[in-house]
Short mmCIF file of C-alpha atoms in Angstrom, two decimals:
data_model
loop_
_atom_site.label_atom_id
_atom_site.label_comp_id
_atom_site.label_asym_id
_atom_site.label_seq_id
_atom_site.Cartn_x
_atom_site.Cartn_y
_atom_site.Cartn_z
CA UNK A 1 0.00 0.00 0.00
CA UNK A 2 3.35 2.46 1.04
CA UNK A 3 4.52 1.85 -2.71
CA UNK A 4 0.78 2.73 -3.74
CA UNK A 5 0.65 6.16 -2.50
CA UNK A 6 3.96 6.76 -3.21
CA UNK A 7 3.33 6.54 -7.03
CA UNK A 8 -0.44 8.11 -6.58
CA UNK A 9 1.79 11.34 -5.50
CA UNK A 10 4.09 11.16 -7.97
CA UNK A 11 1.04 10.54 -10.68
CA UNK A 12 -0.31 13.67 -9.35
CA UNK A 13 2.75 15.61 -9.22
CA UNK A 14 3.72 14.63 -13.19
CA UNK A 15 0.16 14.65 -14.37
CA UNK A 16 0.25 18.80 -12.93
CA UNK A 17 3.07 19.03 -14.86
CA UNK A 18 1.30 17.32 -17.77
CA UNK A 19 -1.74 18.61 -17.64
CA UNK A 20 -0.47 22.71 -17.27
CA UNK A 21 1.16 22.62 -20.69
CA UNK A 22 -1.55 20.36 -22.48
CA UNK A 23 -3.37 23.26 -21.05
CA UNK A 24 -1.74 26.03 -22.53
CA UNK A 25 -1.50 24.27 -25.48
CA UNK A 26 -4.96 23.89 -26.82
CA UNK A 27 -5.66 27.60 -25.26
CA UNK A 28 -3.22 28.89 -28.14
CA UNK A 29 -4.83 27.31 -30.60
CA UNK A 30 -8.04 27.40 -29.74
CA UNK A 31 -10.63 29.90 -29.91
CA UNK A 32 -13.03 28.25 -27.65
CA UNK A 33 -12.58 27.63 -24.05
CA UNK A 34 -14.52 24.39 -24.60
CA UNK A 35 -11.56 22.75 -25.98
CA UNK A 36 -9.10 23.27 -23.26
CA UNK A 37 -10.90 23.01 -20.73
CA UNK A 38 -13.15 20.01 -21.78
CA UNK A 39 -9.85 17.83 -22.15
CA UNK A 40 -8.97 18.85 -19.25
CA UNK A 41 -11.71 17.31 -17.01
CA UNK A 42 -11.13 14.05 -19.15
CA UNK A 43 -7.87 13.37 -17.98
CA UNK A 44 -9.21 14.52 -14.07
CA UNK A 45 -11.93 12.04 -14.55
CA UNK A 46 -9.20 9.53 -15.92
CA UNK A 47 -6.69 10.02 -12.84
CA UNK A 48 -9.66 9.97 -10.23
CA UNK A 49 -11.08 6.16 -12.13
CA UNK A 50 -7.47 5.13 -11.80
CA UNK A 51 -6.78 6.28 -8.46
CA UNK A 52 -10.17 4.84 -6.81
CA UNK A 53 -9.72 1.39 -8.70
CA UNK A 54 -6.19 1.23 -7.64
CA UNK A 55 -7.42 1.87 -3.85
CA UNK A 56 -10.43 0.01 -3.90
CA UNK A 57 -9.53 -3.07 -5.84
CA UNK A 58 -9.33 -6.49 -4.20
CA UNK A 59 -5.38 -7.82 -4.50
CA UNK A 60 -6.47 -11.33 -3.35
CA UNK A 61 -7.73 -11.24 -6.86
CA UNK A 62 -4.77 -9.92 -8.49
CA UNK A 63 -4.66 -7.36 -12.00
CA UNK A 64 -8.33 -7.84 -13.03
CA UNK A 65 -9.48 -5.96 -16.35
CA UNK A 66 -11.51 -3.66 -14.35
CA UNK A 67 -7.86 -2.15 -13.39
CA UNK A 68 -5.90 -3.32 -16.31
CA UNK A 69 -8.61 -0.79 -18.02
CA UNK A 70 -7.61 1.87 -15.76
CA UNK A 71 -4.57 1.53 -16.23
CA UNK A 72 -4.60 1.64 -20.16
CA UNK A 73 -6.90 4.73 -20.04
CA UNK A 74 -4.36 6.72 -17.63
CA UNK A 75 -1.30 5.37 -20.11
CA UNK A 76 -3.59 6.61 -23.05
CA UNK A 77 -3.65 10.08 -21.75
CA UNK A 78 -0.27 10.20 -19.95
CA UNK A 79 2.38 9.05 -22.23
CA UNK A 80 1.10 11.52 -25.80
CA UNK A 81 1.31 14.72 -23.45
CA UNK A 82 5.09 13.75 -22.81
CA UNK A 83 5.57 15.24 -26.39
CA UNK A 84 3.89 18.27 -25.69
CA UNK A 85 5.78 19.21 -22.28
CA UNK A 86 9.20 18.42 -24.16
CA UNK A 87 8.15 20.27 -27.09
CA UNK A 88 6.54 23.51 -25.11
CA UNK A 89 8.98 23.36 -21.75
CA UNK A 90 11.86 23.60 -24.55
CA UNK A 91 10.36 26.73 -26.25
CA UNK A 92 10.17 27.96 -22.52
CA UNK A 93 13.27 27.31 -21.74
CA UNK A 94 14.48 29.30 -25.39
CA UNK A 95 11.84 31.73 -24.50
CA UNK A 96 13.89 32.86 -21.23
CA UNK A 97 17.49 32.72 -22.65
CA UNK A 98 16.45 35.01 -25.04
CA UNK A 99 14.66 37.22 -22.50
CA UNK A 100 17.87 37.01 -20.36
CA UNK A 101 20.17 37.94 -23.65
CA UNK A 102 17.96 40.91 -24.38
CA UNK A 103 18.06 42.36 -20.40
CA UNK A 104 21.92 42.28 -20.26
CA UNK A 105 21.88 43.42 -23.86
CA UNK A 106 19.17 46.06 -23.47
CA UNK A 107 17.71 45.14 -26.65
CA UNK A 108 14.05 45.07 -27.38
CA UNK A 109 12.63 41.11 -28.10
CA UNK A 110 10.34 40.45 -30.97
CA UNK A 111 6.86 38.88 -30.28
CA UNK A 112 6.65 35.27 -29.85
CA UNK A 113 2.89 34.62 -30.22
CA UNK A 114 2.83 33.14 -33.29
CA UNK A 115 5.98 31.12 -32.67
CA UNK A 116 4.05 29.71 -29.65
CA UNK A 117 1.11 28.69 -31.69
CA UNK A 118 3.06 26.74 -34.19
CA UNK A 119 5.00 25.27 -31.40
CA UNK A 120 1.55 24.26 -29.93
CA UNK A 121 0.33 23.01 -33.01
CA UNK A 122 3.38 20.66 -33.30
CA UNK A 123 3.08 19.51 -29.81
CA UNK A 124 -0.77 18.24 -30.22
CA UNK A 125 -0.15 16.57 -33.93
CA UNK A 126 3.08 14.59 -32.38
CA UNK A 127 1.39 13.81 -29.38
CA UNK A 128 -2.42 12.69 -31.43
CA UNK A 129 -0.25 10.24 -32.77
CA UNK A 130 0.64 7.52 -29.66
CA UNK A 131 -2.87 8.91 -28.26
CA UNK A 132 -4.77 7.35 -31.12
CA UNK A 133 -2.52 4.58 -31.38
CA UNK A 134 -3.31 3.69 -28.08
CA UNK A 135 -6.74 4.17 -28.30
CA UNK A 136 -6.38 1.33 -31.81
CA UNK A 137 -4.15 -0.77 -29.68
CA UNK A 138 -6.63 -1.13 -26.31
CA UNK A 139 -9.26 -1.75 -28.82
CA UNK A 140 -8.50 -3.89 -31.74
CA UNK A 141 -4.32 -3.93 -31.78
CA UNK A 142 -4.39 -6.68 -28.95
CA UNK A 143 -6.80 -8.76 -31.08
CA UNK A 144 -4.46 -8.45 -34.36
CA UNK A 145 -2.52 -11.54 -34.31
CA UNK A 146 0.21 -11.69 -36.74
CA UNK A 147 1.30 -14.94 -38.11
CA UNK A 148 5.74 -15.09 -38.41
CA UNK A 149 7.26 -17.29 -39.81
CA UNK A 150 11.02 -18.89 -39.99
CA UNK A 151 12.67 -21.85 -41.42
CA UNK A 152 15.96 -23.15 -39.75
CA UNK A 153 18.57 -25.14 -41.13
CA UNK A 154 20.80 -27.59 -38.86
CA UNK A 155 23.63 -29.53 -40.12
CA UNK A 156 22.85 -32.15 -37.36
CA UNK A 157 18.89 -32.17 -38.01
CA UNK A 158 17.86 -36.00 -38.58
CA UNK A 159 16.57 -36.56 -41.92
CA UNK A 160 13.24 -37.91 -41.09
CA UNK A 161 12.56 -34.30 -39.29
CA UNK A 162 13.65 -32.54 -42.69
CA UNK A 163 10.32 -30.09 -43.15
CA UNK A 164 9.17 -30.74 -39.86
CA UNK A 165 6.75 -27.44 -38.75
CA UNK A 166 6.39 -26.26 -34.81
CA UNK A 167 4.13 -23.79 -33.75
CA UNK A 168 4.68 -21.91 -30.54
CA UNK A 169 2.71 -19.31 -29.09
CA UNK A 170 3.09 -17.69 -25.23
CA UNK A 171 1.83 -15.74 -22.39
CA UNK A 172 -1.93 -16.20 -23.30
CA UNK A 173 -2.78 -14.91 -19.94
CA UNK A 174 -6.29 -15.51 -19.72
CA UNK A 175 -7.44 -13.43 -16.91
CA UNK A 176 -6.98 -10.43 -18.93
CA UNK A 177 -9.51 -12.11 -21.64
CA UNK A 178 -13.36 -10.15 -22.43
CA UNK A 179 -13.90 -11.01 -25.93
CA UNK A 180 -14.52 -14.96 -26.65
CA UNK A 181 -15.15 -14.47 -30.46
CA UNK A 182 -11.75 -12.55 -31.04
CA UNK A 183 -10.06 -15.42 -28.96
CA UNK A 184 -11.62 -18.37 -30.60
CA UNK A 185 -10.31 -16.17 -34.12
CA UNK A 186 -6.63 -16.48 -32.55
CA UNK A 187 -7.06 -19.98 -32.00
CA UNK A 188 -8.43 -20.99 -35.25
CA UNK A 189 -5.53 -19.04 -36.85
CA UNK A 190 -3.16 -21.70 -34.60
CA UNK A 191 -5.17 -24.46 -36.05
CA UNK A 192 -4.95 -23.42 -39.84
CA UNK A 193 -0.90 -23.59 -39.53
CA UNK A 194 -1.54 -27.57 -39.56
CA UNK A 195 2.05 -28.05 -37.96
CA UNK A 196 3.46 -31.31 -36.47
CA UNK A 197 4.05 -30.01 -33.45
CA UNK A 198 2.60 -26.91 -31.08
CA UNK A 199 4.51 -26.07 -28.01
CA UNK A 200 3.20 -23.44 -25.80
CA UNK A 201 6.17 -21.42 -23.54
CA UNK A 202 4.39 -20.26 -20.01
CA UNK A 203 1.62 -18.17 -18.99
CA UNK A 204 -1.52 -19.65 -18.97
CA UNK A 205 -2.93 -17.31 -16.51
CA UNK A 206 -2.47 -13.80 -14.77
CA UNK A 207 -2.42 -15.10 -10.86
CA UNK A 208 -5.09 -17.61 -10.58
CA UNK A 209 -6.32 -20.73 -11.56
CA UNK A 210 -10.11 -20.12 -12.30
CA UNK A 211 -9.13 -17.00 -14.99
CA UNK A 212 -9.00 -19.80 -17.45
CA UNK A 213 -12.46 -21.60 -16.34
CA UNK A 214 -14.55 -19.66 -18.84
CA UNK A 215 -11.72 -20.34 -21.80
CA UNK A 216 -11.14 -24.00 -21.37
CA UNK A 217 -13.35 -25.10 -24.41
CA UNK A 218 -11.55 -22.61 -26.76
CA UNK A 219 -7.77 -23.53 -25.96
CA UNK A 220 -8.80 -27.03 -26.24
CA UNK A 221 -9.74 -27.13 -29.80
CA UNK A 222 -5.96 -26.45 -30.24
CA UNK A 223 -4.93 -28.98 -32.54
CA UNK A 224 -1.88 -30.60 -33.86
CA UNK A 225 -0.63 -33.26 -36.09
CA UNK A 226 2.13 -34.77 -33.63
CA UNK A 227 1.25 -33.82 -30.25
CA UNK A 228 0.80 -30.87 -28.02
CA UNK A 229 3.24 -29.41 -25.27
CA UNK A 230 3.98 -27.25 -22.59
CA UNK A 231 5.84 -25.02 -19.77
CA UNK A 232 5.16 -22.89 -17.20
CA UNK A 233 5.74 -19.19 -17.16
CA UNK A 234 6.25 -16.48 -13.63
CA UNK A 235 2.82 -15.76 -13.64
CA UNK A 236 1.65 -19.15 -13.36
CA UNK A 237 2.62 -19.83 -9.70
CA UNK A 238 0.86 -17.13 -8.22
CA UNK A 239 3.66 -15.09 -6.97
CA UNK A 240 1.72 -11.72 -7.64
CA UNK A 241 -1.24 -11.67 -5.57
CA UNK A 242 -1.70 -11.52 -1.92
CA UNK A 243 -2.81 -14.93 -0.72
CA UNK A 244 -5.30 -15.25 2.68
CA UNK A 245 -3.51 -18.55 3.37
CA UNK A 246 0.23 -20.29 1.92
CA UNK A 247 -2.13 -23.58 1.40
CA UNK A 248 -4.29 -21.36 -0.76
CA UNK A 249 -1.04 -20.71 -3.20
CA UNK A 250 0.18 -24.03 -3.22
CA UNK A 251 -3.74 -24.99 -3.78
CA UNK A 252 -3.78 -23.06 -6.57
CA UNK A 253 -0.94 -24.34 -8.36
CA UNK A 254 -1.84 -27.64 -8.71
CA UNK A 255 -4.76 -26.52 -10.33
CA UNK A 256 -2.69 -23.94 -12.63
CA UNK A 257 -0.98 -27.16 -13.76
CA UNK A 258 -3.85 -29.53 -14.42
CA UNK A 259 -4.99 -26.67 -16.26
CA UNK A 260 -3.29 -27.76 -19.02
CA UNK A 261 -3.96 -31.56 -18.88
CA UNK A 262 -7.47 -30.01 -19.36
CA UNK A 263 -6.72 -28.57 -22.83
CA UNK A 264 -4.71 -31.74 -24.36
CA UNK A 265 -1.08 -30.45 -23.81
CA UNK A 266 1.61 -32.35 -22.16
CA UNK A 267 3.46 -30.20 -19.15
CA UNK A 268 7.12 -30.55 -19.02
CA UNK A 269 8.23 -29.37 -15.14
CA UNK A 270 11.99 -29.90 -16.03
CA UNK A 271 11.26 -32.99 -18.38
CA UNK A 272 12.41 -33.98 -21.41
CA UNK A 273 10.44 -35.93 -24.24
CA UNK A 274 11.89 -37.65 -27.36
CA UNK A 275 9.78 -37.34 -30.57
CA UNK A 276 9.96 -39.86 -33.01
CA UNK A 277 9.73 -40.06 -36.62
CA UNK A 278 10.48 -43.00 -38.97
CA UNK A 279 13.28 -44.77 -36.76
CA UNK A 280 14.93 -41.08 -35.98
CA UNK A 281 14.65 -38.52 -32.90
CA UNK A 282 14.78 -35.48 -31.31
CA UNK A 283 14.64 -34.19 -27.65
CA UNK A 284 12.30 -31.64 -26.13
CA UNK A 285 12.92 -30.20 -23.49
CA UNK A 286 10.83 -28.18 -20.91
CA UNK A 287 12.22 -26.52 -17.83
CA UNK A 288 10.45 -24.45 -15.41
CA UNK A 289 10.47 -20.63 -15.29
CA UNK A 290 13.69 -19.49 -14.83
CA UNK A 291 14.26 -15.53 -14.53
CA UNK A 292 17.39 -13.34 -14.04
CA UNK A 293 17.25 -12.44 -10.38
CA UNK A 294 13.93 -13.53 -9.65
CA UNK A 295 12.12 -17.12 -9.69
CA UNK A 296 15.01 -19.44 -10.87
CA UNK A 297 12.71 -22.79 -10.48
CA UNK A 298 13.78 -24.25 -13.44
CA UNK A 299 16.44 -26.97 -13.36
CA UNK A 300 18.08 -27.61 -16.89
CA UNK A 301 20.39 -30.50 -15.56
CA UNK A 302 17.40 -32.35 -14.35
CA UNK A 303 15.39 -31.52 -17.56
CA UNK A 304 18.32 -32.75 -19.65
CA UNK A 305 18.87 -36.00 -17.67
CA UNK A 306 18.60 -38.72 -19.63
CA UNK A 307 19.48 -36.99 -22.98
CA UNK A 308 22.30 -37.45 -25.15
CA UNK A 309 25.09 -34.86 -25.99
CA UNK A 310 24.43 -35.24 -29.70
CA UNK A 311 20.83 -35.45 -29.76
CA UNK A 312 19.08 -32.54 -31.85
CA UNK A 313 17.39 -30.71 -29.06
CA UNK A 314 14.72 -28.07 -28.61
CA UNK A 315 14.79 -25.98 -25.47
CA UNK A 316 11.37 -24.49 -23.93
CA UNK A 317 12.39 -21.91 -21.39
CA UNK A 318 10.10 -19.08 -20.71
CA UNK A 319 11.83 -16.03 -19.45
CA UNK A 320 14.65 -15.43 -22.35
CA UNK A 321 16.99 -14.38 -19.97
CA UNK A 322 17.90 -17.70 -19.16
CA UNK A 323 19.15 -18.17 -22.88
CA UNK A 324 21.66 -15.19 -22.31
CA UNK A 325 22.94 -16.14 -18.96
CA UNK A 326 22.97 -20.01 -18.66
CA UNK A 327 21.97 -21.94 -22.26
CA UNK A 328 23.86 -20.36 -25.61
CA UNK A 329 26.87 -21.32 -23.97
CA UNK A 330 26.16 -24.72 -22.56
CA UNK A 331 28.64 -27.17 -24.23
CA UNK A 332 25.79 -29.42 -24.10
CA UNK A 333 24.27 -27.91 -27.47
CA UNK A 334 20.69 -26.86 -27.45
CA UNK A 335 20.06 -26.32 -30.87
CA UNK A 336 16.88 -23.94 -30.73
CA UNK A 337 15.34 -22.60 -27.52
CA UNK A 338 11.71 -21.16 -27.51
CA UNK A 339 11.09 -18.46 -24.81
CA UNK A 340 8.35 -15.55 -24.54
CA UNK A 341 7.76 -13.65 -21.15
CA UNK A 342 8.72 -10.01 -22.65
CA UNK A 343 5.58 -9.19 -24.79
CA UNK A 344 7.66 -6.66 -26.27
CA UNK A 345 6.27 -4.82 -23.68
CA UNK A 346 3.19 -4.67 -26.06
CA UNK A 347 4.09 -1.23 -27.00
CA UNK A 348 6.98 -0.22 -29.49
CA UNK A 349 7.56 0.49 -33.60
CA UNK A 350 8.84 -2.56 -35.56
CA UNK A 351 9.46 -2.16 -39.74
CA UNK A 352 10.49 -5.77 -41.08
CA UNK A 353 13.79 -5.24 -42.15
CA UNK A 354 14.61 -1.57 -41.29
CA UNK A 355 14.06 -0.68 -37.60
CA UNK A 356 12.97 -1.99 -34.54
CA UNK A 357 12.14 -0.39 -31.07
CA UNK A 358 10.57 -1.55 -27.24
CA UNK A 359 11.53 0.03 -23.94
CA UNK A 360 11.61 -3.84 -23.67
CA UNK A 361 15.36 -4.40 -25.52
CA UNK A 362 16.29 -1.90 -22.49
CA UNK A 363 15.90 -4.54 -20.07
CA UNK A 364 16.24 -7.80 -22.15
CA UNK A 365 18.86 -8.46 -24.73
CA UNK A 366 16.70 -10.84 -26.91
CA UNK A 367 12.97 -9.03 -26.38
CA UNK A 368 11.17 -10.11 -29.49
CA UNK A 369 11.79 -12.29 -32.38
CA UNK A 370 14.76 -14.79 -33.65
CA UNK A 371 18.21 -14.57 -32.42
CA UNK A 372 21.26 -16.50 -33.14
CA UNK A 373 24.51 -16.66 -31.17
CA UNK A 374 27.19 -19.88 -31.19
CA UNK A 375 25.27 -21.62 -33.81
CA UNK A 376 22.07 -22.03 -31.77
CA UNK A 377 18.99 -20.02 -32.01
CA UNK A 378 16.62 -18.49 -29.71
CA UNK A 379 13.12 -16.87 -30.35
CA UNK A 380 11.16 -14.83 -28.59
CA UNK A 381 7.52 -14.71 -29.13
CA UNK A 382 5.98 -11.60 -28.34
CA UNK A 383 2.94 -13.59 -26.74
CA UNK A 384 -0.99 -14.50 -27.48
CA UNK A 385 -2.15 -12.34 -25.00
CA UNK A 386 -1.71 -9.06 -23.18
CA UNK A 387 -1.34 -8.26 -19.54
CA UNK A 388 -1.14 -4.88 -17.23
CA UNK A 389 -1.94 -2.49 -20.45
CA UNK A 390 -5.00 -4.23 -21.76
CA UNK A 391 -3.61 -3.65 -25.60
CA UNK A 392 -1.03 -3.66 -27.82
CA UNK A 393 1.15 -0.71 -29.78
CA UNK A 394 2.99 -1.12 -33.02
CA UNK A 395 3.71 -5.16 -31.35
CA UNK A 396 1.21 -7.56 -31.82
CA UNK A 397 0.14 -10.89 -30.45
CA UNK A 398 2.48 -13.65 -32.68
CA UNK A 399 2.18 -16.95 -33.90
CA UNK A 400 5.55 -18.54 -34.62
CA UNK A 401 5.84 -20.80 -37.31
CA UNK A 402 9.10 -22.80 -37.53
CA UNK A 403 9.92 -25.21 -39.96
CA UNK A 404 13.12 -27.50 -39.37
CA UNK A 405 15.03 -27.80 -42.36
CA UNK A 406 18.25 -30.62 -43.43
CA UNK A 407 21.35 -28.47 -44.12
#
């Protein structure tokens, strides 16, 4: 609750600041007081539904949508007026040098009105940009599932697996859910890949168990030709909510992880599985989460027990992280890991082939898509659903199509 009101203060501190020059800057370039003054009572009514949900909301239950809403609306009207206080604050701060030059100097200034109101136009066409971006994002961008695909060659591949597809998809998060008929669209898109193989990397839920009751007949129609697997992700274990009782958490849990014995897929908890194909195999592996400086449950030694050095193997390891600090370098050669976890922070700018951006690379080193490092490849799907912002900017929900080529 300390951190709570800590960050309500500094929300009400910034969103002054925020608000002020937002302000000022429809008031030059408007010659109604209607405009200016009706935005501003949008963003108070924003900040007061934020600041009552966040105080009122029941953590036992953890992030419902109720409050993932709240939090997307304050995001939609905080983050575009960031352009307008750097755009107008700079003019200021121009504004005064020049003020200061022309009192030591004793020279008259010229007027800056209409310098102001271009500024101010500026300001509010930059900043309409992320604001109706957001607004697309919260309302259809989280539902626009994008379909990737890669095809990998290995020198070491066994023949029989030459062509062999693998769908993954991650972090479906299914508290966050409201729309069944955009859901059961994302599913059937899964289904029309037809690959041999669908592995799903962690994050079945937000915090508890029963998010997923109402979406159990839609994640079970999954389908696929050679069988259906899975890992566990942080969110899964219920580490985010405030529990009445420890037997509570540990009740939950178990029912996190029959969850998906529910839905047809095969949970790996440090495991390892050998699929077969005319007289030839490969080893998947599952391990559970394993995060850099937080939840390290997964055990790769036990996962990998069993397995053979030279065995073609595929890694399923939610948090990426644990790629850059423990696998590419194993000497034990895992050949292609599959991780999600980041989202891409559901918010960033990505053109195919010519740029890419996330606040997420500033935290993770591999944040969205393939990487390859030593000869082995990682990728990181940027996840089926969406969790704390209830949509998605400029990175959408992925389907990862992989097919396994002979080199």
């Amino acid at each position: 609750m300390t951190r709570l009101i800590i960050f309500i203060i500094i929300l009400l501190v910034l969103g002054t600041l925020l608000e002020y020059y937002t302000f000022q800057a429809l008031k030059t370039i408007s010659k109604h007081k209607f405009l200016p003054f009706g935005f501003l009572f949008a963003s108070i009514a924003v900040y007061t539904n934020f600041i009552i949900t966040a105080l009122t909301y029941d953590r036992s239950n953890g992030q419902t949508p109720q409050f993932q809403m709240a939090m997307g609306l304050l995001l939609t009207f905080l983050i575009p007026k960031l352009f307008i206080v750097i755009l107008l604050f700079g003019e200021d701060i121009y504004r005064w040098i020049v003020k200061a030059i022309s009192a030591i100097s004793s020279q008259e200034t010229q007027p800056l009105a209409g310098r102001r109101k271009f500024i101010s136009q500026l300001a509010l066409g930059i900043a309409a940009i992320p604001f109706v971006s957001f607004i697309y994002g919260i309302i259809q961008g989280k539902y626009n599932y994008k379909v990737i695909k890669y095809q990998l060659s290995f020198d070491d591949l066994p023949e029989a697996f030459d062509g062999y597809t693998i769908t993954q998809i991650s972090d479906i998060h299914s508290g966050s859910f409201t729309n069944k008929e955009k859901i059961q669209y994302g599913v059937d898109l899964i289904n029309e890949q037809k690959s041999d193989l669908l592995l799903f990397t962690g994050d079945i839920v937000n915090n508890k168990a029963d998010e997923m009751d109402n979406w159990i007949d839609v994640f079970a129609k999954l389908e696929a030709k050679e069988g259906k697997y899975a890992i566990l992700g942080n969110h899964d274990y219920g580490d985010y909510m405030q529990w009445k009782k420890p037997e509570d958490k540990v009740d939950n849990f178990e029912k996190v992880k029959g969850i998906h014995k529910k839905i047809g897929f095969d949970l790996l908890l440090d495991e390892h599985r050998y699929l077969e194909k005319d007289g030839q195999k490969i080893a998947l592996l599952g391990v559970e989460n394993w995060g850099k400086g937080f939840n390290q449950a997964g055990d790769l030694a036990k996962a990998s027990a069993n397995v053979n050095k030279e065995d073609f193997k595929i890694l399923m390891s939610h948090d990426p992280s644990h790629w850059e600090h423990k696998v590419k370098k194993d000497d034990f050669n895992y050949h292609l890991t599959l991780s999600g976890h980041t989202h891409g922070l559901q918010m960033g700018i990505e053109i195919p082939g010519f740029f890419r951006f996330s606040p997420s690379q500033f935290v993770y080193k591999q944040w969205a898509g393939l990487y390859q490092e030593y000869g082995r490849y990682i990728n990181v799907n940027r996840g089926f659903g969406y969790h704390a912002f209830p949509g998605r900017v400029g990175i959408w929900p992925e389907i990862t199509v992989i097919e396994l080529k002979k080199a």
